[in-house]
Coordinates of C-alpha atoms and ligand atoms in Angstrom, one line a residue:
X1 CA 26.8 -51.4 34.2
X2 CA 28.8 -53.2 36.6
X3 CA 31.7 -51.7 38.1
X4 CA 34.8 -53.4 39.7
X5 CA 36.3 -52.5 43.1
X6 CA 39.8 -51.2 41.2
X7 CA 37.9 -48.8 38.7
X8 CA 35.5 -47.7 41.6
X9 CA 38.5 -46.7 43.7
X10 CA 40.5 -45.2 40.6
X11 CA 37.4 -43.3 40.2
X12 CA 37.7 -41.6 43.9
X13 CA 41.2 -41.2 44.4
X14 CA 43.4 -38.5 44.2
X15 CA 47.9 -39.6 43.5
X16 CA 48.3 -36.7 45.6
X17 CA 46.4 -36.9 48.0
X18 CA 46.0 -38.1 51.6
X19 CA 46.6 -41.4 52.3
X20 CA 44.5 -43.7 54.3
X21 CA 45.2 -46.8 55.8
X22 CA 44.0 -50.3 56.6
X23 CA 42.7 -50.3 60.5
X24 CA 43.2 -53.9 60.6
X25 CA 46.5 -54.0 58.6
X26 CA 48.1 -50.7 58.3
X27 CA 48.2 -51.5 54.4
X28 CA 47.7 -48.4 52.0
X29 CA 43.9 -48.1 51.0
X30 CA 43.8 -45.0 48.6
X31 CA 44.6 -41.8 48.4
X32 CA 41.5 -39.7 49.5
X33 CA 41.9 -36.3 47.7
X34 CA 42.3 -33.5 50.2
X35 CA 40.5 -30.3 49.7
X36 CA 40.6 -26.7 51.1
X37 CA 37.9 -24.2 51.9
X38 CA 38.2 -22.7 48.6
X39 CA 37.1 -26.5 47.2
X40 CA 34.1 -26.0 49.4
X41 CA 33.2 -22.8 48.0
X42 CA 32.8 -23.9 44.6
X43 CA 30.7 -26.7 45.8
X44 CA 27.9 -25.5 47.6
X45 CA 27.8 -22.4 44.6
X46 CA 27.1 -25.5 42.4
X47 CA 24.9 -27.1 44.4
X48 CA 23.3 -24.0 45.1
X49 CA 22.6 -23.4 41.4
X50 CA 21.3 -27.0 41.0
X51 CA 18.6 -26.5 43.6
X52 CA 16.0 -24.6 41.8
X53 CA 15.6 -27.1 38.7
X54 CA 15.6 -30.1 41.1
X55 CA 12.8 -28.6 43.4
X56 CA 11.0 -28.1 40.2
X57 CA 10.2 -31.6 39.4
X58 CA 7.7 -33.2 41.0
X59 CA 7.7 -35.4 43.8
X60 CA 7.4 -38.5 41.5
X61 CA 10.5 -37.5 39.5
X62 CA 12.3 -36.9 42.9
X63 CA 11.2 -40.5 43.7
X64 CA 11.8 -42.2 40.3
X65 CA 15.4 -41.1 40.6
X66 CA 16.3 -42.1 44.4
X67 CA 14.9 -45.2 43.4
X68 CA 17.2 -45.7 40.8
X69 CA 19.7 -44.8 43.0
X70 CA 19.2 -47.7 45.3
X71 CA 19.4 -49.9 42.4
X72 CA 23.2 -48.3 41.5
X73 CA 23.7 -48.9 44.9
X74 CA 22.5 -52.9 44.8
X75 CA 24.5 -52.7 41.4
X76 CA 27.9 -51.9 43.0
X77 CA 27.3 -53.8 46.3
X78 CA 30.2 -56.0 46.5
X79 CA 32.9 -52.9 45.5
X80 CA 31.5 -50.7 48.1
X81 CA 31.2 -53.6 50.4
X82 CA 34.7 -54.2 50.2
X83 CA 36.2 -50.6 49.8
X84 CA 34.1 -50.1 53.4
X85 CA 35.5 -53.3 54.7
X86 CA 39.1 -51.8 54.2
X87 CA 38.7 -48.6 55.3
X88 CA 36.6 -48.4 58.1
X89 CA 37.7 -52.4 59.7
X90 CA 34.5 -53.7 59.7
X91 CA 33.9 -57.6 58.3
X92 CA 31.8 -58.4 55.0
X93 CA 30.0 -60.4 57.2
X94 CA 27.7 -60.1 60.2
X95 CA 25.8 -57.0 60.6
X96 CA 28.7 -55.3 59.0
X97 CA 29.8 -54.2 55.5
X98 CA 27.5 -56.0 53.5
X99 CA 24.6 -54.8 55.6
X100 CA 25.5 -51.5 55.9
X101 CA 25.6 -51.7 52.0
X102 CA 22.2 -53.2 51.7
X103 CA 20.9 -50.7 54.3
X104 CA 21.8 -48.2 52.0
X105 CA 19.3 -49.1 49.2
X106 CA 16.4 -50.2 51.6
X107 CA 16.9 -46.7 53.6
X108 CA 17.1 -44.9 50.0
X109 CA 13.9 -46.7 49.0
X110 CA 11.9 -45.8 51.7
X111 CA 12.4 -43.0 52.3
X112 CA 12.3 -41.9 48.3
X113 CA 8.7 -43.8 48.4
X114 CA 7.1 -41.7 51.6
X115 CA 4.7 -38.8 50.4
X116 CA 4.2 -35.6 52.7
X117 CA 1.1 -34.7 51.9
X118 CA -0.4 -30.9 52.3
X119 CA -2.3 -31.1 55.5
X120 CA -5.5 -29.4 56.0
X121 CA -5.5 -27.6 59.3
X122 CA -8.6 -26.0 59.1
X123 CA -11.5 -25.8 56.8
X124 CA -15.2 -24.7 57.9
X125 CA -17.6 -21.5 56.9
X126 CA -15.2 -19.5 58.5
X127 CA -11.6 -20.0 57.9
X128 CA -9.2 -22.3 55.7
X129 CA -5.7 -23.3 56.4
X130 CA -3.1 -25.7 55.3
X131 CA 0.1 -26.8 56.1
X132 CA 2.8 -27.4 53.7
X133 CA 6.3 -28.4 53.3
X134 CA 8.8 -26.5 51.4
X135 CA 12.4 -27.1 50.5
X136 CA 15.3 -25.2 52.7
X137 CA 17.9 -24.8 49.8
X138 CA 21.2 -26.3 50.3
X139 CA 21.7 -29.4 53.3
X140 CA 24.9 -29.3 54.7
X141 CA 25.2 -33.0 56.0
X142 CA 28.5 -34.1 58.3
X143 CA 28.5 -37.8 59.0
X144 CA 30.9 -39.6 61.0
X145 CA 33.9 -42.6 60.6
X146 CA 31.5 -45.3 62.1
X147 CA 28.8 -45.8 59.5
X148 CA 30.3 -43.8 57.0
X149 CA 27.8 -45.1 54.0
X150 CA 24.7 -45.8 55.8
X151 CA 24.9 -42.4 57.8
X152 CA 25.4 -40.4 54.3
X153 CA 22.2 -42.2 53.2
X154 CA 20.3 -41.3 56.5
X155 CA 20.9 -37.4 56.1
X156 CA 21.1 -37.4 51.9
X157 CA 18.0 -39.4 51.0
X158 CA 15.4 -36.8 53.3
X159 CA 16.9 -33.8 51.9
X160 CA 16.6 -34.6 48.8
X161 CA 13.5 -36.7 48.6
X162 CA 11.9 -32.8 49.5
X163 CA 13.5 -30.9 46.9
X164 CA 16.8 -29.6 48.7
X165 CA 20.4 -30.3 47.3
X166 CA 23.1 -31.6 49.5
X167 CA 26.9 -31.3 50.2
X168 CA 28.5 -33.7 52.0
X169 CA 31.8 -33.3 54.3
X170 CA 33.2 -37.1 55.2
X171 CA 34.8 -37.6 58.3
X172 CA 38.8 -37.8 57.8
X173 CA 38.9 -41.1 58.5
X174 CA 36.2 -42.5 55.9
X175 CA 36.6 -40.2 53.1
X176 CA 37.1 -42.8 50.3
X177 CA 33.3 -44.5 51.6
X178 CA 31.4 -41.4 51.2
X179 CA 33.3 -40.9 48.1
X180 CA 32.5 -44.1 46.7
X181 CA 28.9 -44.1 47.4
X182 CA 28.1 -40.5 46.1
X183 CA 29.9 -41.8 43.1
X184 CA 27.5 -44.2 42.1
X185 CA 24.3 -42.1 43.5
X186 CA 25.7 -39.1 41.6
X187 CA 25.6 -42.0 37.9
X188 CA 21.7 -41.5 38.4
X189 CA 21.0 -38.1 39.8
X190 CA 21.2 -34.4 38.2
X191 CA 24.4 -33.0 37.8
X192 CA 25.3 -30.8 41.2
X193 CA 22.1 -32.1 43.4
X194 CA 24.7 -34.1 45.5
X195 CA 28.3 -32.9 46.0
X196 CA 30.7 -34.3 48.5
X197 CA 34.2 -32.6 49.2
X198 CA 36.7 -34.2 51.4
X199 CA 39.8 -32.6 52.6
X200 CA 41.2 -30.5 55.6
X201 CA 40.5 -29.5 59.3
X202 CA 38.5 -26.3 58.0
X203 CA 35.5 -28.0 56.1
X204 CA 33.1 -28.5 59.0
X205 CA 33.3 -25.4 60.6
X206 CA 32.9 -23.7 57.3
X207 CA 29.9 -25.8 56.4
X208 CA 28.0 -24.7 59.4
X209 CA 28.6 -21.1 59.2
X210 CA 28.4 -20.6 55.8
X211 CA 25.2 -18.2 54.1
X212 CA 24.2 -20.3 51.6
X213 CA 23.9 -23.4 53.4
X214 CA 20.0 -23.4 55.1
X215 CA 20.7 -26.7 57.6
X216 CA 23.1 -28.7 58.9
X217 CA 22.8 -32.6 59.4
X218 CA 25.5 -33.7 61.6
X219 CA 26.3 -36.9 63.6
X220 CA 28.9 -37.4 66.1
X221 CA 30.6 -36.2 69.0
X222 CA 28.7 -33.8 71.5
X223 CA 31.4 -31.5 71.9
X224 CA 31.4 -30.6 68.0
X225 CA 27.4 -30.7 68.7
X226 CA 28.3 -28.2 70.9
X227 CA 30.2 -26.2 68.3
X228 CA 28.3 -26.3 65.4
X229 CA 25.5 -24.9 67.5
X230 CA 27.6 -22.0 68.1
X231 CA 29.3 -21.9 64.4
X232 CA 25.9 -21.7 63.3
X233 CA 24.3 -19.3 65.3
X234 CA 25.1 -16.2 63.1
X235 CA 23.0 -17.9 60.1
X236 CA 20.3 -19.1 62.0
X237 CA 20.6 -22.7 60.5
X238 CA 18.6 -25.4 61.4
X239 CA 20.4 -28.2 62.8
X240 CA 19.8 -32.1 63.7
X241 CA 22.5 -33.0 65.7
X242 CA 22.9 -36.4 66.6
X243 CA 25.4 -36.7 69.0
X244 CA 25.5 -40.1 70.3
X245 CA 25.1 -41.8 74.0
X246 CA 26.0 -43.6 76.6
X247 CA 23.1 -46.0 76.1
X248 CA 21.8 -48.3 79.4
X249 CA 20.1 -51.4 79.1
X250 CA 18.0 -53.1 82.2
X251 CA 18.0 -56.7 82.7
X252 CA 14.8 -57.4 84.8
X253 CA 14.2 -60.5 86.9
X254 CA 13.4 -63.3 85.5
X255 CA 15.0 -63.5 82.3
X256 CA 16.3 -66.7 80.6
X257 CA 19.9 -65.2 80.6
X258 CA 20.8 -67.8 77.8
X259 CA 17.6 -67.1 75.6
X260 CA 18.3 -63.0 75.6
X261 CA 22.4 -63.3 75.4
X262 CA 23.2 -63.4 71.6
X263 CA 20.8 -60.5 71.5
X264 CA 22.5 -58.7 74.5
X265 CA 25.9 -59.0 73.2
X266 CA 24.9 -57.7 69.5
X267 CA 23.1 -54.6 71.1
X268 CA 26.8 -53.6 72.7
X269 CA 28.7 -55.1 70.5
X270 CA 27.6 -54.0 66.7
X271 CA 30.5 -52.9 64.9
X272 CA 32.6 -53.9 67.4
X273 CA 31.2 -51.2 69.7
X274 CA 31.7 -48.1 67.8
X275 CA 27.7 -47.5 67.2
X276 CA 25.8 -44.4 68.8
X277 CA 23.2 -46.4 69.8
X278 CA 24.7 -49.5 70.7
X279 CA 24.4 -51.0 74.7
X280 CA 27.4 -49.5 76.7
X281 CA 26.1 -50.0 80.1
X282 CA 24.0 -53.1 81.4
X283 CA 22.2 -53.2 84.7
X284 CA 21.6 -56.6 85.4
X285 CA 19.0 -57.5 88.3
X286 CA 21.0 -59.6 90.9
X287 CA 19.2 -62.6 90.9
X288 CA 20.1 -63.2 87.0
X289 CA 23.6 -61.1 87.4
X290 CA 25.8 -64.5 87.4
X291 CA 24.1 -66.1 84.8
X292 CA 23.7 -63.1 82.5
X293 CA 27.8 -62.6 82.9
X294 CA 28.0 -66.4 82.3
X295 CA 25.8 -66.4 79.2
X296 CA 27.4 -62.9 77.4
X297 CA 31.1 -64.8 78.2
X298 CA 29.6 -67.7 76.2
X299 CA 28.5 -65.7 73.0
X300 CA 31.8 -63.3 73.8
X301 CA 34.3 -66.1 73.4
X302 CA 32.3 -67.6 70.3
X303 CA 32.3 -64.6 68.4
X304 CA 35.5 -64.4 66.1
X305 CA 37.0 -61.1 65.0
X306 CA 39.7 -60.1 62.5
X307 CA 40.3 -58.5 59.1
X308 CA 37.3 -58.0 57.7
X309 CA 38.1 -59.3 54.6
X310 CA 38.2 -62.3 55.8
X311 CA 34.7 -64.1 55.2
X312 CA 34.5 -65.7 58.9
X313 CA 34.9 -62.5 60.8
X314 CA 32.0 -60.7 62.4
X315 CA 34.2 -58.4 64.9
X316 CA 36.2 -56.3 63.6
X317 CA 39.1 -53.8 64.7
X318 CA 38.8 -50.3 66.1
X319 CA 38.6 -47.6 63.3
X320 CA 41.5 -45.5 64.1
X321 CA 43.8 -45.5 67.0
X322 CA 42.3 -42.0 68.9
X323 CA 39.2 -44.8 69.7
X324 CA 41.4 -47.7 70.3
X325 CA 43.6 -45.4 72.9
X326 CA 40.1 -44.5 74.6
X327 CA 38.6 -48.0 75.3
X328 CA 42.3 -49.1 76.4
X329 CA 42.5 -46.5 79.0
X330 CA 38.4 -47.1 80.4
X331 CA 39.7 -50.6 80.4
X332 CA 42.9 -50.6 82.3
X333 CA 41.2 -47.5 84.9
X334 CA 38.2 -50.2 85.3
X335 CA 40.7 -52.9 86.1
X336 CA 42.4 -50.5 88.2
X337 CA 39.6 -49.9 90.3
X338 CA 39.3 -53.8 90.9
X339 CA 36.7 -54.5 88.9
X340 CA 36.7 -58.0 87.5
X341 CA 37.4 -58.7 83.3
X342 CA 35.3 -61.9 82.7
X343 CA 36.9 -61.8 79.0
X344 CA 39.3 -59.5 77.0
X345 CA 41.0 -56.7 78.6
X346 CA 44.2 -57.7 77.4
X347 CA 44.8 -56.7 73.8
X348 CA 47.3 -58.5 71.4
X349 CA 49.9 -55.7 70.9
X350 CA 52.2 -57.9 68.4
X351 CA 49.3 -58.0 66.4
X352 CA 48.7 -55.3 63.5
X353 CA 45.8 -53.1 63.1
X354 CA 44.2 -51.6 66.2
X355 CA 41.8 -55.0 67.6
X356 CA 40.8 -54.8 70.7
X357 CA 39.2 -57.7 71.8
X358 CA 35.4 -58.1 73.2
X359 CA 35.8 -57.5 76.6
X360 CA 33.2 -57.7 79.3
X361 CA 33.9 -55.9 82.6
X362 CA 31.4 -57.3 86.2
X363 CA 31.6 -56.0 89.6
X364 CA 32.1 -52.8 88.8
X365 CA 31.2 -49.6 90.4
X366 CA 28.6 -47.4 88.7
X367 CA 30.9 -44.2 88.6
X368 CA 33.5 -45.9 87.2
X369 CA 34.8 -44.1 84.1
X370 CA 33.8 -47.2 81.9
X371 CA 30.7 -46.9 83.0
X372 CA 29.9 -43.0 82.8
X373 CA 32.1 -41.9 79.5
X374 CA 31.3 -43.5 76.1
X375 CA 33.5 -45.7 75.2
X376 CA 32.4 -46.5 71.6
X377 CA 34.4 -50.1 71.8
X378 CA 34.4 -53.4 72.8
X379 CA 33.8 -53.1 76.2
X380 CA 31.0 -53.6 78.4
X381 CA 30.3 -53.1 81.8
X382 CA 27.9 -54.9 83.6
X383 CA 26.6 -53.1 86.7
X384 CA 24.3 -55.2 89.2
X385 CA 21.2 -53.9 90.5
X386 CA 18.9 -54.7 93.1
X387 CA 15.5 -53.0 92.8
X388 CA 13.9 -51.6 89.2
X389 CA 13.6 -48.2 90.8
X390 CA 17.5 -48.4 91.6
X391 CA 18.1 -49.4 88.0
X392 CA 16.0 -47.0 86.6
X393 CA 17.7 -44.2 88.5
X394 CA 21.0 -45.2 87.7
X395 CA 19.8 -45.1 83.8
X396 CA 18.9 -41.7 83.8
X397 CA 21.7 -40.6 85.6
X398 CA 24.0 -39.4 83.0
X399 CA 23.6 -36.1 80.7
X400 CA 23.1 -38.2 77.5
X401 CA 20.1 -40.2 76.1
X402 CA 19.9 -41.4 72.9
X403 CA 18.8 -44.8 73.3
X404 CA 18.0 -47.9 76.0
X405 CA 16.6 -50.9 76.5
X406 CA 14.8 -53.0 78.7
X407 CA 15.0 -57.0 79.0
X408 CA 12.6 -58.8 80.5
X409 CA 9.8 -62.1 80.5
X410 CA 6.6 -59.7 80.7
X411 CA 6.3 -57.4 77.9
X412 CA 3.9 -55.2 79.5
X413 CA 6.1 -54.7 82.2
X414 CA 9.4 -54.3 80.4
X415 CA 7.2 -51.4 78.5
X416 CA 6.2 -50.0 82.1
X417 CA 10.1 -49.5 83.1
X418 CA 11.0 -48.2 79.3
X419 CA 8.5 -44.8 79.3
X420 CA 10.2 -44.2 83.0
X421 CA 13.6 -43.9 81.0
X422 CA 14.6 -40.7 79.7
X423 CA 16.0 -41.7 76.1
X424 CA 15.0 -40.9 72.5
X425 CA 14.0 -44.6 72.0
X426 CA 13.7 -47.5 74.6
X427 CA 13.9 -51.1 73.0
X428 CA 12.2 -54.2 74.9
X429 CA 14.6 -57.3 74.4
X430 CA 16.7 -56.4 71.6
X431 CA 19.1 -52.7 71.9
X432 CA 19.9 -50.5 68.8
X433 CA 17.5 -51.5 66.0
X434 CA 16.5 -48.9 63.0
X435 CA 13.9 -48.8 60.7
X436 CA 13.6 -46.3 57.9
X437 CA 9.8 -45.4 58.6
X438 CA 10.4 -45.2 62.3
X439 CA 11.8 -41.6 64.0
X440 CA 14.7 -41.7 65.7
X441 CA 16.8 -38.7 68.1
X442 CA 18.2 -38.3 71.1
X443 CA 17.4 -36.2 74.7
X444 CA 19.8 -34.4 76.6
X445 CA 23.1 -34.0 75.1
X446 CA 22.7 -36.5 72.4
X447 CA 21.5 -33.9 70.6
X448 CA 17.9 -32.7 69.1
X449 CA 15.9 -33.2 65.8
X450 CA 14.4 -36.4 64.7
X451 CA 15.5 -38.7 61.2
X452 CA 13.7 -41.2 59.7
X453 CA 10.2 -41.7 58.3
X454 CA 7.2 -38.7 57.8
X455 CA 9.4 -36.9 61.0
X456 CA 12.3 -37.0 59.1
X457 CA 11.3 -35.4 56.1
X458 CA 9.6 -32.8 58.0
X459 CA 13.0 -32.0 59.2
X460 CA 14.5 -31.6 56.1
X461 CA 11.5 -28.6 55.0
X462 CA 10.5 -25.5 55.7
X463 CA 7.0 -25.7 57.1
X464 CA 4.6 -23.2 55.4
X465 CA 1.1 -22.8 56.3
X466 CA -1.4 -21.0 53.5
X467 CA -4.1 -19.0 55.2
X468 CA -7.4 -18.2 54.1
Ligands
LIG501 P1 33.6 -35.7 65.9 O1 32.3 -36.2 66.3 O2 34.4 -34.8 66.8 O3 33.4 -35.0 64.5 C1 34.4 -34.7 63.6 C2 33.7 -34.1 62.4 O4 33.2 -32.9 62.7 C3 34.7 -33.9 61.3 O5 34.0 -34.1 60.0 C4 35.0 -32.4 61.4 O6 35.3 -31.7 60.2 C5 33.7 -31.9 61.9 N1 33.8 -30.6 62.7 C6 34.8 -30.4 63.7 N2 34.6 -29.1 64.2 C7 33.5 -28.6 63.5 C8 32.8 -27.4 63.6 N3 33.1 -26.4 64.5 N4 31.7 -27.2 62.9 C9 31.3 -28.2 62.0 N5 32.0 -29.4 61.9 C10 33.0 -29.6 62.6 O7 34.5 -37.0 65.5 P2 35.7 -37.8 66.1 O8 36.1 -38.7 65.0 O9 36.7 -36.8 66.6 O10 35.0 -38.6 67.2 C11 35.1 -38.2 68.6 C12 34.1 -39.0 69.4 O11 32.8 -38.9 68.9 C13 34.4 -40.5 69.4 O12 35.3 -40.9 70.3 C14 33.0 -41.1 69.7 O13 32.9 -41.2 71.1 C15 32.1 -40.1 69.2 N6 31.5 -40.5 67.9 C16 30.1 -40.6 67.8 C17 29.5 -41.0 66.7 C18 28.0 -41.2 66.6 O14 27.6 -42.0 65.8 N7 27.2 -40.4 67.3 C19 30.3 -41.3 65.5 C20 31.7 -41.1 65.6 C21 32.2 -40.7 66.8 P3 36.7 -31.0 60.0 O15 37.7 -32.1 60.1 O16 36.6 -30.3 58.8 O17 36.8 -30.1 61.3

């Protein structure tokens, strides 16, 4: 069955409901239908209905169908490529819509072909115990406006791999994504295992205190980390909360600035910056500082952005303009401060939609607001650093730690500095790259509770151990 982008979005949308716009045009997208608490309700007593039957089946079953799932997925690529493109800015091409798509389908794939087997724990003349994993019930899963699709994928495929069912709650400003995709997962699975409900202010704080819902997946901000841990407290719900960064990245001595720059610029500058675990703050050794800046200009200036619609694009605009206002304001308070913009910093404001462009900020002071808030742009500041201990200091300064990275010529030594920094992952010369069978969570405030792989499964059950 192939399905076209019009019928895909007639499908989803709602004539009265709440319009969303282009970020790189302001042109009308859809109308994403808009739904009260009530609309909530009903869903998760659905989905809570459904979950019995689909724990029943075996694992296999389970399996068979996410795999078909993927292939929907593949089957509609280009229509959910494209309705992504428009809504959320970012281009077809590059590490953008079309990947995000196809990241979909690999992630679903994966993670429907992992087994979590019983564990023995103990077994001798004298005792016996295992270790099993159960479903919870009902996932409650809340992704954010960045990676609308792929996120839905990283927090529905776990859940319901292990027997739960799922509601999902879209950010406002990606509704018609989510939509889209659970449309076409929802053509393979089960009637009420996956539900998604858009709509107003009031979803996600019902969601995480409601009875019937067992855990809450949620990506995002920490500050509504912060409050789902507290709107959840009276129902004792599991949470993993991943709540972003303000990821570092050390440049070590000794680099070839040029051999490690298109890598550099793509760890910061991933979907144009808005990324939880992209770079946002690079400490560059100073004997490589210059040519580091001078290499990262090079790949900057090279790099085109625009509507992503528009096949040569890679970079793309901001997603709404609360984001765009933040990285315009770290910018102008870094040039303020005298810092010096090697390229960008001065957005086109005749221009429609809500670009910024790649901008990369030297000489600038390590408590400068670019440097300490998350910007989740275009804009990185590049700090320089004289000794490794300095460097490594300065990376663990901050109350955040989702992810790093550390850039150097000797592995062995790049791997020496990484277990010294106090992040849920540390790359070694490349920043930000997933894999479906390897964990992934943050420390500190970006939040607890590991996704991905045999960990994330685990995260998705209730652990039961049979004694004796
Ligand atoms: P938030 O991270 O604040 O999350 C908004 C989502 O959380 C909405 O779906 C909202 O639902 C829900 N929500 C709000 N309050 C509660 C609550 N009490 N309980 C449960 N759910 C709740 O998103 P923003 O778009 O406002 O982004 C703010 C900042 O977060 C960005 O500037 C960026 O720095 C960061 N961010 C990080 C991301 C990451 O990948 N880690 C992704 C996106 C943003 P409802 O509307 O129903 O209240």
């Amino acid at each position: 069955m192939t399905t076209t982008y019009n019928e895909l979005l007639g499908d989803i949308t709602d004539p009265n409901g709440r319009a969303i716009f282009d970020p790189a045009t302001g042109e009308l997208v859809g109308k994403a239908p808009f739904c009260g608490v009530e609309k909530l309700d009903a869903a998760i007593a659905r989905t809570k209905a459904a979950q019995p039957a689909w724990s029943a089946r075996s694992a296999d079953e389970r399996k068979s169908l996410l795999l078909e799932a993927a292939d929907a997925i593949e089957g509609a690529s280009e229509p959910l490529a494209e309705l992504l493109s428009r809504e959320q800015g970012k281009p077809l091409n590059g590490p953008n819509a079309r990947f995000e798509v196809g990241s979909c389908a690999k992630w679903l794939r994966a993670t429907a072909s992992t087994d979590v087997p019983v564990q023995t724990l103990i077994d001798d003349e004298e005792d016996y115990a295992e270790l099993r994993y159960r479903p919870l019930g009902v996932v409650g899963a809340i992704g954010p406006w960045n990676w609308p699709m792929m996120i839905t994928v990283w927090q529905v495929a776990p859940a319901l791999r292990m027997g739960n069912t799922v509601v999902v709650k879209p950010s406002e400003h990606t509704p018609l994504s989510v939509l889209a995709l659970v449309k076409i997962l929802n053509t393979v699975l089960p009637e009420d295992v996956l539900s998604v409900v858009a709509g107003d202010g009031d979803l996600g704080a019902r969601l995480s205190s409601h009875p019937d819902i067992a855990k809450l997946m949620f990506t995002g901000s920490t500050s509504t980390g912060q409050a789902i841990i507290r709107s959840s407290a009276d129902t004792v719900k599991r949470l993993t909360l991943e709540l972003g960064g303000n990821d570092a990245g050390i440049v070590l001595p000794g680099v070839d600035p040029k051999a490690i720059a298109q890598e550099l610029f793509w760890g910061a500058f991933i979907n144009t910056g808005q990324t939880c675990a992209a770079l946002k703050r690079l400490y560059v050794h100073t004997d490589v500082y210059d040519g580091v800046c001078e290499a990262l200009t090079e790949v900057a200036n090279a790099t085109p952005m625009g509507r992503g619609l528009d096949e040569k694009n890679v970079l793309g605009p901001l997603q709404n303009k609360a984001q765009y206002d933040i990285v315009a304001e770290l910018v102008e308070r870094a040039k303020d401060s005298g810092a010096t913009i090697l390229t960008g910093g001065t957005p086109d404001t005749y221009a429609p939609g809500y670009f910024y462009p790649a901008t990369l900020v030297s000489d600038i002071d390590n408590n400068n607001p670019l440097v300490t808030e998350e910007q989740f742009g275009p804009a990185l500041p590049i700090v320089r650093y004289t000794t490794v201990d300095e460097a490594v200091e300065l990376a663990n300064a901050l109350d955040v730690g989702l992810g790093a990275s550390v850039w150097g010529p000797d592995r062995e030594a790049a791997r020496t500095v990484a277990a010294r920094i106090q992040a849920g992952t540390v790359w070694i010369n490349s920043h930000g790259g997933v894999h479906p069978m390897i964990p992934f969570g943050g420390v500190k405030k970006s939040g607890y509770g590991l996704e991905f792989g045999m960990e994330g499964l685990k995260a998705v059950s209730a652990p039961q151990v049979i004694n004796g």
